[in-house]
Amino acid sequence: MASELALEEIFSRYKADPFDYVDVHSVHTGRVTFKAALGQEVVAPSGEWLQVPGTPLYEIDRERNPRLVGSQVNGIVAAVETQLDGCFVEAGVKLMTIKHPLKKKEIIENILKDVLFLFPAPETAKYFFAMDIQSRIDKKGARAVSVEPGDEVLTMSLMKRDTPIYYTGERGVIYSVYFKPGVSVPQGEPLFGVCAPEKLPLIQKIITRVKAEWDSEH
Amino acid sequence: MPTTAGSGANRPSRTELLHKLQRELEAPDLAVFGDTCRVGRYGAFVGSVIESHSQLPRAMDYARSHIAELALKGRSAASGTVILADRLSQGKGRFTRSWHAPPGGLWGCMIFADTLLPRWRGLMPLATGVSCCQAVREHCGVEAVIRWVNDVLVEGKKLAGFLVEGYREPILGEEYALIGFGINVNNGEFIGELENSAVSLAELCGGPVDLAGLTTTFLAKLACNFGILLAEEEFFLREGRFSGVAGRHLLLQRWLALSDSVGKRIVYGFDVVTAPQYQAEVVGIDEYGGLQLRHGDGTLTTEYSGEIRYL
């Protein structure tokens, strides 16, 4: 459980620097050409279904198949690994960093991610809650639904292949849900955050304090 | 779980199945492998065990119980085990949709020990749709087509549906894919939401269809197409490309030849029946079977799950 001291440190950090620094990595192997420059403002995908791609960041060419990769967040390009421009890179190599200004809601979510047990996506896929969990959420809301290890909690859907996902983590209530049905979640990203019953007062304290202290600023 | 052993009248013999698979390997598009035996060797697991039941609640549930029971004894289920049922009393489609499965249809599932690399697992549902479409065309002469991902349609009505469910057996931790199939063959009566949207082969052919023969053909096609999945994976790991035209996956080539989705205006949704999301035009499928779509403003996106309906 995060201590009072650790929380103070977290609050101070966000007060001093209310930004996220989002690293952008190569999506696969290939030759990289940068499309965004240091200091450039970039925007996230937009449109009703996020069908309008974000600002182009780099192009990666594998076997004469060029792929343009766009920004997933709003912000400013804060660092570019310019020495890699035109070079062949392996998958997962850091190419640039985007400085993303955090909104109050994002600050709360970020702090909560330090406190909650985060259940990650096992594969890049679309997810929906298991029928039993969903009906309990519909009736009482997610924060009234508790889960424990071994519970069938989600269904992972990929190319009409549905795989039940069993919960592995600490027992508690589903406090935050980070996915939307029908929206793809990258592998390793959190799907939901679980709060152990004894941590609930701490969570409430975090939310109250962020709302109070960041009200005038964001 | 209440089950009863079927008469076996509709159960194909293993020998007949392997003979059929042998003939499948003569398909001209398989020549790219040079040695087509590799496809046969990889696909021959299909039907390693064939169980026949007169009735099951759901074949997928039975398969899970079967795997779990064996695991309790420290054993693994045979990959390729096919579970057939004359009738399913609690058949279901995706989400909360019902699937009416009375006597006369081809209902069941196959247990596949999932040894495919994760990135190619998405092609399993496509292989299943391709197998059904090929079987129906060959056995009945019916011009069936595939709607992404793997619905098999005739004249816009649904002839067959498939569902692939992953299952990690909890004791030994082995991973399986359960390939569920439902093909309307001699069952002619559809109820509820299926009344105007489903069709059977008997209806299309003007009389009963040889169910055992169709079952054998379908399983032989399934063996060949799963053989292609595994052989193509090996080919890719060795050559850095697939064996089809311009390095394309052979299974995707087969899918494209049987599907009428490309070029269609569609409505897309994760659950398109209850929550349609947007309209677009299908422009192709990518190397993982993802559906490539062009939107009204010209932008392109690719969907890897969900479903479509034609406009």
JSON list of C-alpha atoms in Angstrom, two decimals, chain A residues 6-217:
[
{"chain": "A", "resi": 6, "resn": "ALA", "atom": "CA", "xyz": [5.02, 8.27, -1.04]},
{"chain": "A", "resi": 7, "resn": "LEU", "atom": "CA", "xyz": [1.76, 9.99, -1.86]},
{"chain": "A", "resi": 8, "resn": "GLU", "atom": "CA", "xyz": [3.17, 13.36, -0.86]},
{"chain": "A", "resi": 9, "resn": "GLU", "atom": "CA", "xyz": [6.05, 12.73, -3.19]},
{"chain": "A", "resi": 10, "resn": "ILE", "atom": "CA", "xyz": [3.69, 11.80, -6.02]},
{"chain": "A", "resi": 11, "resn": "PHE", "atom": "CA", "xyz": [1.58, 14.94, -5.46]},
{"chain": "A", "resi": 12, "resn": "SER", "atom": "CA", "xyz": [4.68, 17.13, -5.46]},
{"chain": "A", "resi": 13, "resn": "ARG", "atom": "CA", "xyz": [5.90, 15.57, -8.66]},
{"chain": "A", "resi": 14, "resn": "TYR", "atom": "CA", "xyz": [2.67, 16.30, -10.50]},
{"chain": "A", "resi": 15, "resn": "LYS", "atom": "CA", "xyz": [2.53, 19.85, -9.09]},
{"chain": "A", "resi": 16, "resn": "ALA", "atom": "CA", "xyz": [6.03, 20.54, -10.35]},
{"chain": "A", "resi": 17, "resn": "ASP", "atom": "CA", "xyz": [5.65, 18.86, -13.72]},
{"chain": "A", "resi": 18, "resn": "PRO", "atom": "CA", "xyz": [2.05, 18.16, -14.78]},
{"chain": "A", "resi": 19, "resn": "PHE", "atom": "CA", "xyz": [3.04, 16.37, -17.96]},
{"chain": "A", "resi": 20, "resn": "ASP", "atom": "CA", "xyz": [3.31, 12.84, -19.21]},
{"chain": "A", "resi": 21, "resn": "TYR", "atom": "CA", "xyz": [6.40, 11.96, -21.23]},
{"chain": "A", "resi": 22, "resn": "VAL", "atom": "CA", "xyz": [5.23, 9.42, -23.76]},
{"chain": "A", "resi": 23, "resn": "ASP", "atom": "CA", "xyz": [7.99, 7.44, -25.43]},
{"chain": "A", "resi": 24, "resn": "VAL", "atom": "CA", "xyz": [7.37, 6.41, -29.02]},
{"chain": "A", "resi": 25, "resn": "HIS", "atom": "CA", "xyz": [8.92, 3.11, -30.11]},
{"chain": "A", "resi": 26, "resn": "SER", "atom": "CA", "xyz": [9.36, 1.43, -33.47]},
{"chain": "A", "resi": 27, "resn": "VAL", "atom": "CA", "xyz": [6.36, -0.80, -34.14]},
{"chain": "A", "resi": 28, "resn": "HIS", "atom": "CA", "xyz": [8.45, -3.40, -35.94]},
{"chain": "A", "resi": 29, "resn": "THR", "atom": "CA", "xyz": [11.82, -3.78, -37.62]},
{"chain": "A", "resi": 30, "resn": "GLY", "atom": "CA", "xyz": [12.55, -1.57, -40.60]},
{"chain": "A", "resi": 31, "resn": "ARG", "atom": "CA", "xyz": [14.16, 1.60, -41.91]},
{"chain": "A", "resi": 32, "resn": "VAL", "atom": "CA", "xyz": [12.96, 4.70, -40.09]},
{"chain": "A", "resi": 33, "resn": "THR", "atom": "CA", "xyz": [12.33, 8.17, -41.50]},
{"chain": "A", "resi": 34, "resn": "PHE", "atom": "CA", "xyz": [11.20, 10.84, -39.06]},
{"chain": "A", "resi": 35, "resn": "LYS", "atom": "CA", "xyz": [8.18, 12.94, -39.99]},
{"chain": "A", "resi": 36, "resn": "ALA", "atom": "CA", "xyz": [8.01, 15.14, -36.88]},
{"chain": "A", "resi": 37, "resn": "ALA", "atom": "CA", "xyz": [10.67, 17.50, -35.56]},
{"chain": "A", "resi": 38, "resn": "LEU", "atom": "CA", "xyz": [11.74, 18.58, -32.10]},
{"chain": "A", "resi": 39, "resn": "GLY", "atom": "CA", "xyz": [9.36, 21.14, -30.62]},
{"chain": "A", "resi": 40, "resn": "GLN", "atom": "CA", "xyz": [6.58, 20.36, -33.11]},
{"chain": "A", "resi": 41, "resn": "GLU", "atom": "CA", "xyz": [3.04, 20.25, -31.78]},
{"chain": "A", "resi": 42, "resn": "VAL", "atom": "CA", "xyz": [1.32, 16.94, -32.50]},
{"chain": "A", "resi": 43, "resn": "VAL", "atom": "CA", "xyz": [-2.27, 15.81, -32.14]},
{"chain": "A", "resi": 44, "resn": "ALA", "atom": "CA", "xyz": [-3.90, 12.49, -31.30]},
{"chain": "A", "resi": 45, "resn": "PRO", "atom": "CA", "xyz": [-6.26, 10.56, -33.62]},
{"chain": "A", "resi": 46, "resn": "SER", "atom": "CA", "xyz": [-9.63, 12.25, -34.00]},
{"chain": "A", "resi": 47, "resn": "GLY", "atom": "CA", "xyz": [-13.01, 11.82, -35.66]},
{"chain": "A", "resi": 48, "resn": "GLU", "atom": "CA", "xyz": [-16.09, 10.11, -34.36]},
{"chain": "A", "resi": 49, "resn": "TRP", "atom": "CA", "xyz": [-14.41, 6.70, -34.53]},
{"chain": "A", "resi": 50, "resn": "LEU", "atom": "CA", "xyz": [-10.85, 8.01, -34.18]},
{"chain": "A", "resi": 51, "resn": "GLN", "atom": "CA", "xyz": [-10.51, 7.25, -37.87]},
{"chain": "A", "resi": 52, "resn": "VAL", "atom": "CA", "xyz": [-8.47, 10.41, -38.57]},
{"chain": "A", "resi": 53, "resn": "PRO", "atom": "CA", "xyz": [-4.86, 9.46, -37.77]},
{"chain": "A", "resi": 54, "resn": "GLY", "atom": "CA", "xyz": [-2.74, 11.52, -35.41]},
{"chain": "A", "resi": 55, "resn": "THR", "atom": "CA", "xyz": [0.09, 13.75, -36.66]},
{"chain": "A", "resi": 56, "resn": "PRO", "atom": "CA", "xyz": [2.62, 11.61, -38.57]},
{"chain": "A", "resi": 57, "resn": "LEU", "atom": "CA", "xyz": [5.64, 10.90, -36.37]},
{"chain": "A", "resi": 58, "resn": "TYR", "atom": "CA", "xyz": [7.73, 8.51, -38.45]},
{"chain": "A", "resi": 59, "resn": "GLU", "atom": "CA", "xyz": [7.59, 6.16, -41.39]},
{"chain": "A", "resi": 60, "resn": "ILE", "atom": "CA", "xyz": [9.00, 2.66, -41.09]},
{"chain": "A", "resi": 61, "resn": "ASP", "atom": "CA", "xyz": [9.78, 0.61, -44.19]},
{"chain": "A", "resi": 62, "resn": "ARG", "atom": "CA", "xyz": [10.01, -3.18, -44.03]},
{"chain": "A", "resi": 63, "resn": "GLU", "atom": "CA", "xyz": [10.44, -5.21, -47.21]},
{"chain": "A", "resi": 64, "resn": "ARG", "atom": "CA", "xyz": [9.30, -2.20, -49.31]},
{"chain": "A", "resi": 65, "resn": "ASN", "atom": "CA", "xyz": [6.11, -1.89, -47.25]},
{"chain": "A", "resi": 66, "resn": "PRO", "atom": "CA", "xyz": [6.21, 1.63, -45.79]},
{"chain": "A", "resi": 67, "resn": "ARG", "atom": "CA", "xyz": [4.01, 2.28, -42.77]},
{"chain": "A", "resi": 68, "resn": "LEU", "atom": "CA", "xyz": [3.26, 5.76, -41.46]},
{"chain": "A", "resi": 69, "resn": "VAL", "atom": "CA", "xyz": [2.91, 5.88, -37.68]},
{"chain": "A", "resi": 70, "resn": "GLY", "atom": "CA", "xyz": [0.91, 8.72, -36.16]},
{"chain": "A", "resi": 71, "resn": "SER", "atom": "CA", "xyz": [0.83, 10.25, -32.71]},
{"chain": "A", "resi": 72, "resn": "GLN", "atom": "CA", "xyz": [-1.53, 8.69, -30.19]},
{"chain": "A", "resi": 73, "resn": "VAL", "atom": "CA", "xyz": [-1.49, 11.73, -27.87]},
{"chain": "A", "resi": 74, "resn": "ASN", "atom": "CA", "xyz": [-1.61, 15.52, -28.03]},
{"chain": "A", "resi": 75, "resn": "GLY", "atom": "CA", "xyz": [1.53, 17.36, -27.05]},
{"chain": "A", "resi": 76, "resn": "ILE", "atom": "CA", "xyz": [4.93, 18.64, -28.11]},
{"chain": "A", "resi": 77, "resn": "VAL", "atom": "CA", "xyz": [7.78, 16.56, -29.47]},
{"chain": "A", "resi": 78, "resn": "ALA", "atom": "CA", "xyz": [10.25, 16.79, -26.57]},
{"chain": "A", "resi": 79, "resn": "ALA", "atom": "CA", "xyz": [13.05, 14.56, -27.85]},
{"chain": "A", "resi": 80, "resn": "VAL", "atom": "CA", "xyz": [13.97, 12.87, -31.12]},
{"chain": "A", "resi": 81, "resn": "GLU", "atom": "CA", "xyz": [16.60, 10.19, -31.60]},
{"chain": "A", "resi": 82, "resn": "THR", "atom": "CA", "xyz": [17.79, 11.95, -34.75]},
{"chain": "A", "resi": 83, "resn": "GLN", "atom": "CA", "xyz": [20.80, 9.66, -35.12]},
{"chain": "A", "resi": 84, "resn": "LEU", "atom": "CA", "xyz": [18.35, 6.91, -36.12]},
{"chain": "A", "resi": 85, "resn": "ASP", "atom": "CA", "xyz": [16.85, 8.85, -39.03]},
{"chain": "A", "resi": 86, "resn": "GLY", "atom": "CA", "xyz": [17.27, 6.74, -42.16]},
{"chain": "A", "resi": 87, "resn": "CYS", "atom": "CA", "xyz": [18.63, 3.80, -40.16]},
{"chain": "A", "resi": 88, "resn": "PHE", "atom": "CA", "xyz": [17.38, 0.23, -39.82]},
{"chain": "A", "resi": 89, "resn": "VAL", "atom": "CA", "xyz": [16.00, -0.41, -36.33]},
{"chain": "A", "resi": 90, "resn": "GLU", "atom": "CA", "xyz": [14.74, -3.41, -34.43]},
{"chain": "A", "resi": 91, "resn": "ALA", "atom": "CA", "xyz": [11.17, -3.51, -33.08]},
{"chain": "A", "resi": 92, "resn": "GLY", "atom": "CA", "xyz": [10.65, -1.60, -29.84]},
{"chain": "A", "resi": 93, "resn": "VAL", "atom": "CA", "xyz": [13.48, 0.91, -30.24]},
{"chain": "A", "resi": 94, "resn": "LYS", "atom": "CA", "xyz": [12.75, 4.32, -28.66]},
{"chain": "A", "resi": 95, "resn": "LEU", "atom": "CA", "xyz": [12.47, 6.92, -31.42]},
{"chain": "A", "resi": 96, "resn": "MET", "atom": "CA", "xyz": [11.09, 10.04, -29.75]},
{"chain": "A", "resi": 97, "resn": "THR", "atom": "CA", "xyz": [9.31, 11.42, -26.71]},
{"chain": "A", "resi": 98, "resn": "ILE", "atom": "CA", "xyz": [6.14, 13.49, -26.62]},
{"chain": "A", "resi": 99, "resn": "LYS", "atom": "CA", "xyz": [5.42, 15.85, -23.75]},
{"chain": "A", "resi": 100, "resn": "HIS", "atom": "CA", "xyz": [1.72, 15.55, -23.10]},
{"chain": "A", "resi": 101, "resn": "PRO", "atom": "CA", "xyz": [-0.03, 18.10, -20.81]},
{"chain": "A", "resi": 102, "resn": "LEU", "atom": "CA", "xyz": [-2.12, 16.27, -18.22]},
{"chain": "A", "resi": 103, "resn": "LYS", "atom": "CA", "xyz": [-5.70, 17.15, -17.42]},
{"chain": "A", "resi": 104, "resn": "LYS", "atom": "CA", "xyz": [-6.98, 16.83, -13.86]},
{"chain": "A", "resi": 105, "resn": "LYS", "atom": "CA", "xyz": [-8.77, 13.59, -14.68]},
{"chain": "A", "resi": 106, "resn": "GLU", "atom": "CA", "xyz": [-5.58, 12.16, -16.16]},
{"chain": "A", "resi": 107, "resn": "ILE", "atom": "CA", "xyz": [-3.62, 13.14, -13.06]},
{"chain": "A", "resi": 108, "resn": "ILE", "atom": "CA", "xyz": [-6.12, 11.28, -10.87]},
{"chain": "A", "resi": 109, "resn": "GLU", "atom": "CA", "xyz": [-5.96, 8.25, -13.15]},
{"chain": "A", "resi": 110, "resn": "ASN", "atom": "CA", "xyz": [-2.15, 8.31, -13.19]},
{"chain": "A", "resi": 111, "resn": "ILE", "atom": "CA", "xyz": [-1.92, 8.46, -9.41]},
{"chain": "A", "resi": 112, "resn": "LEU", "atom": "CA", "xyz": [-4.51, 5.72, -9.10]},
{"chain": "A", "resi": 113, "resn": "LYS", "atom": "CA", "xyz": [-2.40, 3.56, -11.39]},
{"chain": "A", "resi": 114, "resn": "ASP", "atom": "CA", "xyz": [0.33, 3.73, -8.75]},
{"chain": "A", "resi": 115, "resn": "VAL", "atom": "CA", "xyz": [-2.08, 2.54, -6.08]},
{"chain": "A", "resi": 116, "resn": "LEU", "atom": "CA", "xyz": [-4.40, 0.07, -7.82]},
{"chain": "A", "resi": 117, "resn": "PHE", "atom": "CA", "xyz": [-3.57, -3.43, -8.97]},
{"chain": "A", "resi": 118, "resn": "LEU", "atom": "CA", "xyz": [-3.57, -3.13, -12.76]},
{"chain": "A", "resi": 119, "resn": "PHE", "atom": "CA", "xyz": [-4.71, -6.08, -14.82]},
{"chain": "A", "resi": 120, "resn": "PRO", "atom": "CA", "xyz": [-2.89, -5.96, -18.18]},
{"chain": "A", "resi": 121, "resn": "ALA", "atom": "CA", "xyz": [-4.11, -6.95, -21.64]},
{"chain": "A", "resi": 122, "resn": "PRO", "atom": "CA", "xyz": [-2.53, -10.31, -22.52]},
{"chain": "A", "resi": 123, "resn": "GLU", "atom": "CA", "xyz": [-2.71, -9.58, -26.27]},
{"chain": "A", "resi": 124, "resn": "THR", "atom": "CA", "xyz": [-3.55, -6.63, -28.49]},
{"chain": "A", "resi": 125, "resn": "ALA", "atom": "CA", "xyz": [-7.27, -7.26, -28.89]},
{"chain": "A", "resi": 126, "resn": "LYS", "atom": "CA", "xyz": [-10.74, -6.04, -28.00]},
{"chain": "A", "resi": 127, "resn": "TYR", "atom": "CA", "xyz": [-12.09, -6.93, -24.60]},
{"chain": "A", "resi": 128, "resn": "PHE", "atom": "CA", "xyz": [-15.45, -7.15, -22.92]},
{"chain": "A", "resi": 129, "resn": "PHE", "atom": "CA", "xyz": [-16.42, -8.19, -19.44]},
{"chain": "A", "resi": 130, "resn": "ALA", "atom": "CA", "xyz": [-17.61, -11.75, -18.91]},
{"chain": "A", "resi": 131, "resn": "MET", "atom": "CA", "xyz": [-21.39, -11.90, -18.96]},
{"chain": "A", "resi": 132, "resn": "ASP", "atom": "CA", "xyz": [-21.70, -12.51, -15.22]},
{"chain": "A", "resi": 133, "resn": "ILE", "atom": "CA", "xyz": [-19.40, -9.58, -14.36]},
{"chain": "A", "resi": 134, "resn": "GLN", "atom": "CA", "xyz": [-21.13, -7.31, -16.89]},
{"chain": "A", "resi": 135, "resn": "SER", "atom": "CA", "xyz": [-24.58, -8.03, -15.47]},
{"chain": "A", "resi": 136, "resn": "ARG", "atom": "CA", "xyz": [-23.29, -7.24, -11.96]},
{"chain": "A", "resi": 137, "resn": "ILE", "atom": "CA", "xyz": [-21.73, -4.00, -13.26]},
{"chain": "A", "resi": 138, "resn": "ASP", "atom": "CA", "xyz": [-25.01, -3.08, -15.01]},
{"chain": "A", "resi": 139, "resn": "LYS", "atom": "CA", "xyz": [-26.94, -3.61, -11.79]},
{"chain": "A", "resi": 140, "resn": "LYS", "atom": "CA", "xyz": [-24.63, -2.03, -9.23]},
{"chain": "A", "resi": 141, "resn": "GLY", "atom": "CA", "xyz": [-21.78, -0.24, -11.01]},
{"chain": "A", "resi": 142, "resn": "ALA", "atom": "CA", "xyz": [-18.19, -1.47, -11.37]},
{"chain": "A", "resi": 143, "resn": "ARG", "atom": "CA", "xyz": [-17.09, -0.25, -7.96]},
{"chain": "A", "resi": 144, "resn": "ALA", "atom": "CA", "xyz": [-19.59, -2.57, -6.29]},
{"chain": "A", "resi": 145, "resn": "VAL", "atom": "CA", "xyz": [-18.24, -5.60, -8.13]},
{"chain": "A", "resi": 146, "resn": "SER", "atom": "CA", "xyz": [-15.46, -7.54, -6.45]},
{"chain": "A", "resi": 147, "resn": "VAL", "atom": "CA", "xyz": [-13.17, -10.00, -8.17]},
{"chain": "A", "resi": 148, "resn": "GLU", "atom": "CA", "xyz": [-10.77, -12.61, -6.90]},
{"chain": "A", "resi": 149, "resn": "PRO", "atom": "CA", "xyz": [-8.08, -14.79, -8.44]},
{"chain": "A", "resi": 150, "resn": "GLY", "atom": "CA", "xyz": [-9.50, -17.42, -10.76]},
{"chain": "A", "resi": 151, "resn": "ASP", "atom": "CA", "xyz": [-12.65, -15.50, -11.66]},
{"chain": "A", "resi": 152, "resn": "GLU", "atom": "CA", "xyz": [-13.51, -15.47, -15.35]},
{"chain": "A", "resi": 153, "resn": "VAL", "atom": "CA", "xyz": [-13.49, -11.73, -15.71]},
{"chain": "A", "resi": 154, "resn": "LEU", "atom": "CA", "xyz": [-13.10, -10.84, -19.38]},
{"chain": "A", "resi": 155, "resn": "THR", "atom": "CA", "xyz": [-13.44, -12.18, -22.87]},
{"chain": "A", "resi": 156, "resn": "MET", "atom": "CA", "xyz": [-10.66, -11.32, -25.28]},
{"chain": "A", "resi": 157, "resn": "SER", "atom": "CA", "xyz": [-11.91, -11.01, -28.84]},
{"chain": "A", "resi": 158, "resn": "LEU", "atom": "CA", "xyz": [-9.62, -11.14, -31.83]},
{"chain": "A", "resi": 159, "resn": "MET", "atom": "CA", "xyz": [-10.71, -12.14, -35.32]},
{"chain": "A", "resi": 160, "resn": "LYS", "atom": "CA", "xyz": [-13.85, -13.83, -33.96]},
{"chain": "A", "resi": 161, "resn": "ARG", "atom": "CA", "xyz": [-11.70, -15.89, -31.62]},
{"chain": "A", "resi": 162, "resn": "ASP", "atom": "CA", "xyz": [-13.01, -15.38, -28.12]},
{"chain": "A", "resi": 163, "resn": "THR", "atom": "CA", "xyz": [-10.80, -16.34, -25.22]},
{"chain": "A", "resi": 164, "resn": "PRO", "atom": "CA", "xyz": [-11.92, -16.23, -21.58]},
{"chain": "A", "resi": 165, "resn": "ILE", "atom": "CA", "xyz": [-9.49, -14.33, -19.39]},
{"chain": "A", "resi": 166, "resn": "TYR", "atom": "CA", "xyz": [-9.14, -15.34, -15.75]},
{"chain": "A", "resi": 167, "resn": "TYR", "atom": "CA", "xyz": [-8.29, -12.78, -13.11]},
{"chain": "A", "resi": 168, "resn": "THR", "atom": "CA", "xyz": [-4.90, -13.05, -11.45]},
{"chain": "A", "resi": 169, "resn": "GLY", "atom": "CA", "xyz": [-4.25, -10.42, -8.83]},
{"chain": "A", "resi": 170, "resn": "GLU", "atom": "CA", "xyz": [-5.30, -9.23, -5.44]},
{"chain": "A", "resi": 171, "resn": "ARG", "atom": "CA", "xyz": [-8.90, -9.53, -4.34]},
{"chain": "A", "resi": 172, "resn": "GLY", "atom": "CA", "xyz": [-10.85, -6.29, -4.46]},
{"chain": "A", "resi": 173, "resn": "VAL", "atom": "CA", "xyz": [-13.35, -4.11, -6.27]},
{"chain": "A", "resi": 174, "resn": "ILE", "atom": "CA", "xyz": [-13.07, -3.02, -9.89]},
{"chain": "A", "resi": 175, "resn": "TYR", "atom": "CA", "xyz": [-12.23, 0.61, -9.29]},
{"chain": "A", "resi": 176, "resn": "SER", "atom": "CA", "xyz": [-11.18, 1.87, -12.73]},
{"chain": "A", "resi": 177, "resn": "VAL", "atom": "CA", "xyz": [-11.95, 0.50, -16.16]},
{"chain": "A", "resi": 178, "resn": "TYR", "atom": "CA", "xyz": [-9.52, 1.50, -18.89]},
{"chain": "A", "resi": 179, "resn": "PHE", "atom": "CA", "xyz": [-11.04, -0.16, -21.94]},
{"chain": "A", "resi": 180, "resn": "LYS", "atom": "CA", "xyz": [-14.17, 0.40, -23.97]},
{"chain": "A", "resi": 181, "resn": "PRO", "atom": "CA", "xyz": [-15.99, -2.47, -25.65]},
{"chain": "A", "resi": 182, "resn": "GLY", "atom": "CA", "xyz": [-15.13, -2.41, -29.31]},
{"chain": "A", "resi": 183, "resn": "VAL", "atom": "CA", "xyz": [-11.88, -0.46, -28.92]},
{"chain": "A", "resi": 184, "resn": "SER", "atom": "CA", "xyz": [-8.63, -2.34, -29.33]},
{"chain": "A", "resi": 185, "resn": "VAL", "atom": "CA", "xyz": [-6.24, -2.41, -26.35]},
{"chain": "A", "resi": 186, "resn": "PRO", "atom": "CA", "xyz": [-2.49, -2.88, -26.95]},
{"chain": "A", "resi": 187, "resn": "GLN", "atom": "CA", "xyz": [-0.77, -5.81, -25.25]},
{"chain": "A", "resi": 188, "resn": "GLY", "atom": "CA", "xyz": [0.39, -4.93, -21.73]},
{"chain": "A", "resi": 189, "resn": "GLU", "atom": "CA", "xyz": [-1.85, -1.88, -21.34]},
{"chain": "A", "resi": 190, "resn": "PRO", "atom": "CA", "xyz": [-4.06, -1.99, -18.23]},
{"chain": "A", "resi": 191, "resn": "LEU", "atom": "CA", "xyz": [-7.62, -3.16, -18.74]},
{"chain": "A", "resi": 192, "resn": "PHE", "atom": "CA", "xyz": [-8.90, -2.35, -15.28]},
{"chain": "A", "resi": 193, "resn": "GLY", "atom": "CA", "xyz": [-7.59, -1.47, -11.85]},
{"chain": "A", "resi": 194, "resn": "VAL", "atom": "CA", "xyz": [-8.57, -3.32, -8.70]},
{"chain": "A", "resi": 195, "resn": "CYS", "atom": "CA", "xyz": [-8.63, -1.78, -5.27]},
{"chain": "A", "resi": 196, "resn": "ALA", "atom": "CA", "xyz": [-8.31, -3.91, -2.15]},
{"chain": "A", "resi": 197, "resn": "PRO", "atom": "CA", "xyz": [-11.02, -2.99, 0.41]},
{"chain": "A", "resi": 198, "resn": "GLU", "atom": "CA", "xyz": [-8.49, -1.55, 2.86]},
{"chain": "A", "resi": 199, "resn": "LYS", "atom": "CA", "xyz": [-7.18, 0.86, 0.23]},
{"chain": "A", "resi": 200, "resn": "LEU", "atom": "CA", "xyz": [-10.53, 2.50, -0.52]},
{"chain": "A", "resi": 201, "resn": "PRO", "atom": "CA", "xyz": [-10.10, 5.38, 2.01]},
{"chain": "A", "resi": 202, "resn": "LEU", "atom": "CA", "xyz": [-6.71, 6.17, 0.49]},
{"chain": "A", "resi": 203, "resn": "ILE", "atom": "CA", "xyz": [-8.21, 6.31, -2.98]},
{"chain": "A", "resi": 204, "resn": "GLN", "atom": "CA", "xyz": [-10.91, 8.70, -1.82]},
{"chain": "A", "resi": 205, "resn": "LYS", "atom": "CA", "xyz": [-8.26, 10.90, -0.25]},
{"chain": "A", "resi": 206, "resn": "ILE", "atom": "CA", "xyz": [-6.29, 11.06, -3.51]},
{"chain": "A", "resi": 207, "resn": "ILE", "atom": "CA", "xyz": [-9.31, 12.06, -5.54]},
{"chain": "A", "resi": 208, "resn": "THR", "atom": "CA", "xyz": [-10.46, 14.70, -3.07]},
{"chain": "A", "resi": 209, "resn": "ARG", "atom": "CA", "xyz": [-7.02, 16.24, -2.85]},
{"chain": "A", "resi": 210, "resn": "VAL", "atom": "CA", "xyz": [-6.38, 16.35, -6.59]},
{"chain": "A", "resi": 211, "resn": "LYS", "atom": "CA", "xyz": [-9.79, 17.88, -7.20]},
{"chain": "A", "resi": 212, "resn": "ALA", "atom": "CA", "xyz": [-9.13, 20.52, -4.57]},
{"chain": "A", "resi": 213, "resn": "GLU", "atom": "CA", "xyz": [-5.54, 21.36, -5.45]},
{"chain": "A", "resi": 214, "resn": "TRP", "atom": "CA", "xyz": [-5.79, 21.28, -9.23]},
{"chain": "A", "resi": 215, "resn": "ASP", "atom": "CA", "xyz": [-9.14, 23.05, -9.52]},
{"chain": "A", "resi": 216, "resn": "SER", "atom": "CA", "xyz": [-7.74, 26.46, -10.28]},
{"chain": "A", "resi": 217, "resn": "GLU", "atom": "CA", "xyz": [-4.94, 25.20, -12.49]}
]
